[in-house]
Coordinates of C-alpha atoms and ligand atoms in Angstrom, one line a residue:
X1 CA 0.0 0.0 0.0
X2 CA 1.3 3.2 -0.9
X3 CA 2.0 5.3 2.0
X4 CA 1.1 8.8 2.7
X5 CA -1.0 8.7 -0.9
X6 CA -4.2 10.6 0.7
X7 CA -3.5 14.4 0.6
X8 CA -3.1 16.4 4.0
X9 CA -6.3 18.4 2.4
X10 CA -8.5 15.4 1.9
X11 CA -7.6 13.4 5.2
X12 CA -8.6 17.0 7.1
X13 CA -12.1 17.1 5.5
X14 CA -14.6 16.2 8.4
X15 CA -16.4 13.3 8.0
X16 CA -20.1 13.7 6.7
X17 CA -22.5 12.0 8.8
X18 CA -25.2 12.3 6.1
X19 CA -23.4 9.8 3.9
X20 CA -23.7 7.6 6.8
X21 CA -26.7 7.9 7.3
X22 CA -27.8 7.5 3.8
X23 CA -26.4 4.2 4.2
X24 CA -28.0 3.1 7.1
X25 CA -31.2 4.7 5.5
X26 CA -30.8 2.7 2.7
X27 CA -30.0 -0.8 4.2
X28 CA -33.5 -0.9 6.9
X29 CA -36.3 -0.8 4.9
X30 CA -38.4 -0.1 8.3
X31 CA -36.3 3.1 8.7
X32 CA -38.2 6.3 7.5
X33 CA -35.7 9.3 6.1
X34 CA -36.0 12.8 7.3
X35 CA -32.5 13.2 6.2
X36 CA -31.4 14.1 3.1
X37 CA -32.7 17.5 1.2
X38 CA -34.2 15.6 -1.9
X39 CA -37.4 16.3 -3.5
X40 CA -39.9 13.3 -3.9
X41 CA -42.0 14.4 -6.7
X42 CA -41.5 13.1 -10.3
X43 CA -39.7 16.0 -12.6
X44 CA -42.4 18.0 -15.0
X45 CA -43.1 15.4 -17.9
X46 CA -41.7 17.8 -20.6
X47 CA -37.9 16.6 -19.1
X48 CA -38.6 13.2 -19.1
X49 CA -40.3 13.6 -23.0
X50 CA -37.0 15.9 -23.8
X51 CA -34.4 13.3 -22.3
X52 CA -36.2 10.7 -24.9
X53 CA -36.4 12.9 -27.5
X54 CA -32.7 14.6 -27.3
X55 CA -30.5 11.3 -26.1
X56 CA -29.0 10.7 -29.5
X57 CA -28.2 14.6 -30.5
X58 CA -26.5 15.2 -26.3
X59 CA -23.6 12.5 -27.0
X60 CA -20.9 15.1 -27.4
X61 CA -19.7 17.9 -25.1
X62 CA -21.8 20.9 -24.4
X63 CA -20.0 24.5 -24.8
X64 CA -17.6 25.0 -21.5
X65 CA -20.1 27.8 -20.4
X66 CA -23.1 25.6 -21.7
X67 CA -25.6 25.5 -24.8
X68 CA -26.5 29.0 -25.6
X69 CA -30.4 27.9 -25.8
X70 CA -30.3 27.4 -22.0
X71 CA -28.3 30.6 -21.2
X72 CA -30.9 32.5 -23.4
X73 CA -33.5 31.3 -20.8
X74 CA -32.2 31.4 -17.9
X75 CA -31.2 34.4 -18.4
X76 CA -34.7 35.6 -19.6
X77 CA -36.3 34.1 -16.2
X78 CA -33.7 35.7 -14.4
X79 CA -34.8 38.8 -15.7
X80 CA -38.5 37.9 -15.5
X81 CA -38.6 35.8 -12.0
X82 CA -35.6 37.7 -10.0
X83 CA -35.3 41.2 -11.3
X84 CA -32.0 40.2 -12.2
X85 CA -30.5 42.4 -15.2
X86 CA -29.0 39.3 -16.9
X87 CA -28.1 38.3 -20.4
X88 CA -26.7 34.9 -21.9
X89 CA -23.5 36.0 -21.5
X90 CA -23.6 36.5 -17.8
X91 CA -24.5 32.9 -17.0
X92 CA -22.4 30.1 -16.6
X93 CA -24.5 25.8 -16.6
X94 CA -22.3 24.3 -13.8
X95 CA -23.2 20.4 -12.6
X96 CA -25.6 21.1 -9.8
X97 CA -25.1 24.2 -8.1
X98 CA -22.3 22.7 -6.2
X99 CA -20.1 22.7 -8.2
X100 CA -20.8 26.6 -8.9
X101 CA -20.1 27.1 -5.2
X102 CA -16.7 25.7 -5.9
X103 CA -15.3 27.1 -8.8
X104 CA -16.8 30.5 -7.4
X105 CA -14.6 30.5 -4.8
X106 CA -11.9 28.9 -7.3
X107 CA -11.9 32.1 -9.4
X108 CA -12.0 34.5 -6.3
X109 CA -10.0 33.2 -3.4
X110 CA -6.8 33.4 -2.7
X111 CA -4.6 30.9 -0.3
X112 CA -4.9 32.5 3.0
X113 CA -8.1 34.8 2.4
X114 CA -11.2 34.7 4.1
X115 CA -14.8 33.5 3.4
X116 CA -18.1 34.7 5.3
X117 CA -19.9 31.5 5.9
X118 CA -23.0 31.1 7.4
X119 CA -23.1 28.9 10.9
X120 CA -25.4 26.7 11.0
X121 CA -25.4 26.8 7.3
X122 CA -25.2 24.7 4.1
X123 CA -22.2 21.8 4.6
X124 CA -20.4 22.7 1.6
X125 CA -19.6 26.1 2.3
X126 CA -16.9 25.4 4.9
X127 CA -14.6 22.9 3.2
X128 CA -14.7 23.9 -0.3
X129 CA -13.0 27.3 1.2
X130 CA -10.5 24.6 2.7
X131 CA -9.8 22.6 -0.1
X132 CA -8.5 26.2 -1.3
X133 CA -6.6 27.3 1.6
X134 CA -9.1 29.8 2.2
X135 CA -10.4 30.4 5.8
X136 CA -13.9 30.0 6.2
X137 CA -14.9 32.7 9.1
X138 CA -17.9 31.2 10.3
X139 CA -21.3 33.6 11.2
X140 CA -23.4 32.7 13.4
X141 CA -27.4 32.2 13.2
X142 CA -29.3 32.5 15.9
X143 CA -32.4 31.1 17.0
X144 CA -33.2 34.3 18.9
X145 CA -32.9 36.5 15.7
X146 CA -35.5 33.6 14.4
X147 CA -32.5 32.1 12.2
X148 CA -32.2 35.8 10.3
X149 CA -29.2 36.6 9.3
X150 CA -27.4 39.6 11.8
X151 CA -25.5 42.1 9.8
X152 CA -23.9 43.5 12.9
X153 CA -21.9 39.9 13.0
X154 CA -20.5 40.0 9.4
X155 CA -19.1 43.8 10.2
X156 CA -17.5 42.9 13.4
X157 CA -16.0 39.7 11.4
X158 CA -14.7 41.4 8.2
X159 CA -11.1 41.3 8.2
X160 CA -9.7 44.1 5.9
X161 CA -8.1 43.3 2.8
X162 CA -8.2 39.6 3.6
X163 CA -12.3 38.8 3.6
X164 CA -12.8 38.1 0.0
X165 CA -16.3 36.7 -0.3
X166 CA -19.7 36.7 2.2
X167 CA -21.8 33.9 1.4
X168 CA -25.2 33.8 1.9
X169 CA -27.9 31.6 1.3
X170 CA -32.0 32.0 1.1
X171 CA -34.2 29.9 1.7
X172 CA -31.8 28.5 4.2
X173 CA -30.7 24.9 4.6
X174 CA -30.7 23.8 7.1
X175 CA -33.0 26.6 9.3
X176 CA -35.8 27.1 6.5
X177 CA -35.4 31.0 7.2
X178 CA -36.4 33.2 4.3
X179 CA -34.0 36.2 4.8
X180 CA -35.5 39.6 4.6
X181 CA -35.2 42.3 1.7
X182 CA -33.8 44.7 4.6
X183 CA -31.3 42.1 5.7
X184 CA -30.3 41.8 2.2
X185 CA -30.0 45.7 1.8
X186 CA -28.1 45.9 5.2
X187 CA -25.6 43.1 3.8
X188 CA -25.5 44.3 0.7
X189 CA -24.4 47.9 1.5
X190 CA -21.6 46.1 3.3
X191 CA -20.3 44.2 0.8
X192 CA -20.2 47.2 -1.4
X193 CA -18.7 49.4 1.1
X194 CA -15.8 46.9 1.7
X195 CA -15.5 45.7 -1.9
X196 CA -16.4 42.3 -0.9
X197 CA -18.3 39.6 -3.2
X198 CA -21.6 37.6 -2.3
X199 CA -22.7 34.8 -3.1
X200 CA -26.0 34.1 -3.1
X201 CA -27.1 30.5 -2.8
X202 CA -30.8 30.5 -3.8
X203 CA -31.4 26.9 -5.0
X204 CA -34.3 26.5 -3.2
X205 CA -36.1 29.8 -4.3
X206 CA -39.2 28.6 -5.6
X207 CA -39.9 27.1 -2.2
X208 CA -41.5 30.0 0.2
X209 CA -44.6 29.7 2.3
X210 CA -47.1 31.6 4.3
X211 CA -45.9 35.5 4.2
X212 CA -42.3 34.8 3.7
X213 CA -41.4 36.1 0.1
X214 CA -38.1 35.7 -2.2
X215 CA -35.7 38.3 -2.8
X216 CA -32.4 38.1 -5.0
X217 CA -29.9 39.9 -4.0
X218 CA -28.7 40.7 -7.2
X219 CA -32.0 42.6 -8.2
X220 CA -31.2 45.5 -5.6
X221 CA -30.5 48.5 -6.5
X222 CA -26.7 49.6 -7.1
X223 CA -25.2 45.9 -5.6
X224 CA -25.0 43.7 -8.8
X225 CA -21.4 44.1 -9.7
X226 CA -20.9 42.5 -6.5
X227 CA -22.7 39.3 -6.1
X228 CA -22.8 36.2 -8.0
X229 CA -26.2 34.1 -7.3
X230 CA -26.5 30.3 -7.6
X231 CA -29.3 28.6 -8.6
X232 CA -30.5 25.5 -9.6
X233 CA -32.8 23.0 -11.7
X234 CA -32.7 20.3 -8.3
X235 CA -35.1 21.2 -6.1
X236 CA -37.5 23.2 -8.0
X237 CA -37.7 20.8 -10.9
X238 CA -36.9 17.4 -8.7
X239 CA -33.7 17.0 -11.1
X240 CA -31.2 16.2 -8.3
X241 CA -29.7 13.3 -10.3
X242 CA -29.7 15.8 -13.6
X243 CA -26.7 17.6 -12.6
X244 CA -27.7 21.1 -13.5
X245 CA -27.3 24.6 -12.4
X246 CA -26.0 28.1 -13.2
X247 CA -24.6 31.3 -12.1
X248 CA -25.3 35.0 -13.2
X249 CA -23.2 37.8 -12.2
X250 CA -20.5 40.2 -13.0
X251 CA -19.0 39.6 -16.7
X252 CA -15.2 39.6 -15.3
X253 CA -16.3 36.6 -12.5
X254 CA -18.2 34.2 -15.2
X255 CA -15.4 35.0 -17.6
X256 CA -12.9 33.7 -15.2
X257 CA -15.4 30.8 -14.0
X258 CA -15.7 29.9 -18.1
X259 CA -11.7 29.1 -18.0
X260 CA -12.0 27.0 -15.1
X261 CA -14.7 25.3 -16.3
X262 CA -12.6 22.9 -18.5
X263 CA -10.4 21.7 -15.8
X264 CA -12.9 20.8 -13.3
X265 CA -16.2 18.9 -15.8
X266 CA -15.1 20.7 -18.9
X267 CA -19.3 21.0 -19.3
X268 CA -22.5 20.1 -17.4
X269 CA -24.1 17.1 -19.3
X270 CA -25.2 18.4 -22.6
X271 CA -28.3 16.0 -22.6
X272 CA -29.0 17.3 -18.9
X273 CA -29.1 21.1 -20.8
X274 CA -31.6 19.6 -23.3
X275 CA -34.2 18.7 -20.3
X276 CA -33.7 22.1 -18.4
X277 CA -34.6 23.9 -21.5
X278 CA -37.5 21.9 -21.3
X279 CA -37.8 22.2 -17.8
X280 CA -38.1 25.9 -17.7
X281 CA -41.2 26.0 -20.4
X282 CA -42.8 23.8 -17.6
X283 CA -46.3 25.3 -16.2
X284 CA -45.9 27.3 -13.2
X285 CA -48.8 25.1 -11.5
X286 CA -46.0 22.1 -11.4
X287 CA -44.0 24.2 -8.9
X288 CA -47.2 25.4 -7.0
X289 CA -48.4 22.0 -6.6
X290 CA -45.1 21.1 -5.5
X291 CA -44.4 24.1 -3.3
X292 CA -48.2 23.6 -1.7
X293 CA -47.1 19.8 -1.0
X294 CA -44.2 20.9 0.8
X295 CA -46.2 23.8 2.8
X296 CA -49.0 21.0 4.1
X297 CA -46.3 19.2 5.3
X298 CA -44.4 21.6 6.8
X299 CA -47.0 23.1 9.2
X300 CA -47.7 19.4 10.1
X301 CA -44.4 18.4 10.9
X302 CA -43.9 22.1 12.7
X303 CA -46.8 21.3 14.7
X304 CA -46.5 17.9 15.5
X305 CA -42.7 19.1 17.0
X306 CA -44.2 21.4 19.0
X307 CA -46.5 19.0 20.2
X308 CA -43.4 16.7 21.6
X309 CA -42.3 20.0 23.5
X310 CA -40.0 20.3 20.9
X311 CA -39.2 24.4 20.3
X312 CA -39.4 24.9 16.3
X313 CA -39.2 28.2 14.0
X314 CA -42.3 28.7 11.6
X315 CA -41.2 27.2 8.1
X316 CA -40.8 29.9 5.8
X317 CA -39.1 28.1 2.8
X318 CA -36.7 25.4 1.2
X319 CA -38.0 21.9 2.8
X320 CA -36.6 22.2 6.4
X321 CA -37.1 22.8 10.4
X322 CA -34.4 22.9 12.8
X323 CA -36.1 22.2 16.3
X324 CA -34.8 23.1 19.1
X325 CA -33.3 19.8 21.7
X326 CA -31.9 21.2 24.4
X327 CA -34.2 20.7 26.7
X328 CA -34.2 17.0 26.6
X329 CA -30.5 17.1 28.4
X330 CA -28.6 15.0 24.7
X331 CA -26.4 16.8 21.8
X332 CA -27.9 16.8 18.5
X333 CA -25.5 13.5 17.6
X334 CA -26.8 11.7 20.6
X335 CA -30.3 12.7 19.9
X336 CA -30.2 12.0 16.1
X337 CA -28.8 8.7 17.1
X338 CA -31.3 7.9 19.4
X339 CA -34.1 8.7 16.9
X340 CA -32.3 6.5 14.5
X341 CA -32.6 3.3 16.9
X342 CA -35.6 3.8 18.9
X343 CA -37.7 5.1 16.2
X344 CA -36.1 4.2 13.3
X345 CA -36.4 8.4 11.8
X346 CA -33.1 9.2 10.6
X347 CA -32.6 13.0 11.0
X348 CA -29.4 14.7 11.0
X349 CA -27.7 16.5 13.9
X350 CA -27.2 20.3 14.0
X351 CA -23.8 19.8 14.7
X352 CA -23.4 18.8 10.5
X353 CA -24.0 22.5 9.2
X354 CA -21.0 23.9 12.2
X355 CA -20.6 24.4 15.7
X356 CA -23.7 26.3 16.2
X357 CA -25.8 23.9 15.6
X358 CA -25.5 22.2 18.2
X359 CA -28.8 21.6 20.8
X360 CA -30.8 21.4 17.3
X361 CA -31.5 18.9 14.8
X362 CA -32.4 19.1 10.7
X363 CA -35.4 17.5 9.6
X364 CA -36.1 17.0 5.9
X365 CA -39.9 17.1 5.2
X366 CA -39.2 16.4 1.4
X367 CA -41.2 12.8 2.5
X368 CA -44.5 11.7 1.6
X369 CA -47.0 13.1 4.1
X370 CA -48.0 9.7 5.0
X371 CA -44.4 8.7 6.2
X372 CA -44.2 11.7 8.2
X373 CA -47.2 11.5 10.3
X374 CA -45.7 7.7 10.9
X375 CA -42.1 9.1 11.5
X376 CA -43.9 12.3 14.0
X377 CA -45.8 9.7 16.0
X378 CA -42.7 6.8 16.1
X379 CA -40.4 10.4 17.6
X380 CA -43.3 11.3 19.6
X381 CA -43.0 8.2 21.6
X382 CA -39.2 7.9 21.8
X383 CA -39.4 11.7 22.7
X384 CA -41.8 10.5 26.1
X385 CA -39.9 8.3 27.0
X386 CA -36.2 10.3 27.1
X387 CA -38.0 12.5 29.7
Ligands
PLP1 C1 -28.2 25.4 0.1 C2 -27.8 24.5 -1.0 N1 -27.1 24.9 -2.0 C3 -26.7 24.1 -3.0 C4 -27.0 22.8 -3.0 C5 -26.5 21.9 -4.2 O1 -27.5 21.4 -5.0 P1 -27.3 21.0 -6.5 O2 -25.8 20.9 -6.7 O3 -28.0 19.8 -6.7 O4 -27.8 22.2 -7.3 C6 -27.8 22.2 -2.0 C7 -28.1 20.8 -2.0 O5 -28.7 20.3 -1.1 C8 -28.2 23.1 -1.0 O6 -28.9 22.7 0.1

């Protein structure tokens, strides 16, 4: 065996417990998933029809900064949806949105340099600023700010001439908070003010409920040279295994992300392109009726929490709640362990989206309804009898 083969970097990543978990999730049949943040409706028929229809002309690479049809309309419901002043050139298709969270940073971070990062937030955020020597500089969310973002902690953590980027991300995951348009003003005057980048993580848009409403970023007033928003075809088009989603902003940051392109997938799958074309002529009921799904079993899982003595934040968007554990006297790992073996729910502990988290848990509600009124009443019982 070769020694010392696994670079310092890699060996340094934490371990994921959702991978774990999606194991164990996958191996009990009598196990019921809260846990991973992937949508259970069918994608609109048109992609299906267009993957049929397109599989023998997608066999080649796409384009590095992919087929100009999709630009065109992305950048048209950019323009249309977000108040986003985009055209085809200012988008770049990326494999899943990840991988535009990556090669971001790739084309904007320096060794040494510092990254704004949400805590608890997303689980990518952190070691993809690793993997580039970055520092991620984590900001906290609290519970008593009802998971809203606090301005007043990214000024006090701004490092002159070293923080390089603030990410951001609405609807969150993991909290399900819907940031505010004056939160997004307040951080936005920042990041112009200390010629700072954001990046705006908004692949779950489409998903808001009750009075909670989306706002880009990008569409204020006097902020778009300096923020680069992320979305994506996976949740609001249930395409997660499609591997598809794009980036608008600044021509000088696509430009760069173009070149980079090549060395990381060269292109996002060009017959994956085809379908989100497609995708995007879909009917706006097929989100509604999705986004209505999702609302229904929000508010039953919110209340059904609650009624376990469980504290949990309204759900305002994505497909998330984050309840608060502490009074039951476990961490979030124990607690999410616990839940795994006595009620056979697998839900994930805070603890995964940063230190923060901690004395909460993530529950995905992306399930049928059915399964969670099982998985709220098999918790409520292990819940009685912790206490
Ligand atoms: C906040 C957030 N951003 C980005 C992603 C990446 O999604 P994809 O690469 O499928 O677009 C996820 C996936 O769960 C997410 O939760």
């Amino acid at each position: 065996m070769l020694r010392g083969i696994i670079s310092k970097r890699e060996s340094e990543l934490p371990p994921s417990a959702m991978g774990n978990l999606l194991k164990i999730a996958g191996e009990d049949k009598k196990i019921i998933s809260l846990g991973p943040g992937e949508p259970d409706f069918l994608p609109p028929p048109g992609v299906i029809s267009s993957v049929k229809r397109n599989a023998a002309r997608a066999t080649h690479y796409a384009p590095t900064e992919g087929i100009k049809e999709l630009r065109r309309a992305v950048a048209r419901k950019l323009r249309k949806e977000n108040r986003i002043s985009a055209s085809a050139d200012n988008v770049i298709i990326t494999n899943g949105s990840n991988e535009s969270i990556m090669i971001t940073l790739m084309c904007t971070v320096d060794p040494g340099e510092e990254v704004l990062v949400p805590d608890p937030g997303f689980m990518d955020y952190r070691p993809v600023v690793e993997i580039l020597n970055g520092y991620p500089i984590p900001y906290k969310i609290s519970e008593e700010d009802n998971f809203e973002l606090n301005p007043d902690l990214i000024r006090e953590s701004i490092n002159p001439g070293r923080t390089k980027v603030i990410v951001i991300n609405t609807p969150s995951n993991p909290t399900g908070n819907v940031l505010k348009r004056k939160t997004l003003e307040e951080v936005a005057d920042i990041a112009v003010d200390n010629n700072i980048l954001v990046i705006a993580d908004e692949a779950y848009e489409k998903f808001v409920y009750g009075k909670a409403k989306h706002v880009s970023m990008a569409s204020l007033n006097g902020v778009q040279d300096n923020v680069i928003t992320l979305q994506s075809f996976s949740k609001t088009y249930a395409m997660t295994g499609f591997r598809v989603g794009y980036s608008v902003g600044p021509g000088k940051i696509i430009n760069a992300m173009k070149k980079v392109h090549i060395y990381t997938s060269i292109s996002a799958p060009t017959l994956s392109q085809f379908a989100a074309v497609d995708a995007l002529k879909t009917r706006k009921s097929y989100i509604e009726k999705a986004r209505k799904g999702y609302e229904r079993r929000g508010s039953l899982l919110h209340k059904r929490l609650e009624e376990m003595g469980l504290q949990c934040n309204t759900p305002e968007g994505a497909f998330y709640l984050f309840p608060n554990i502490k009074n039951l006297g476990v961490s979030s790992g124990k607690f999410s362990e616990l839940m795994l073996k006595r009620a056979k729910v697998a839900i994930l502990p805070g603890t995964e989206f940063g230190k923060h988290g901690e004395g909460f848990v993530r529950l995905s509600y992306a399930t049928a309804y059915e399964k969670i009124v099982e998985a709220a009443d098999r918790m409520e019982k292990a819940v009685k009898n912790m206490k």
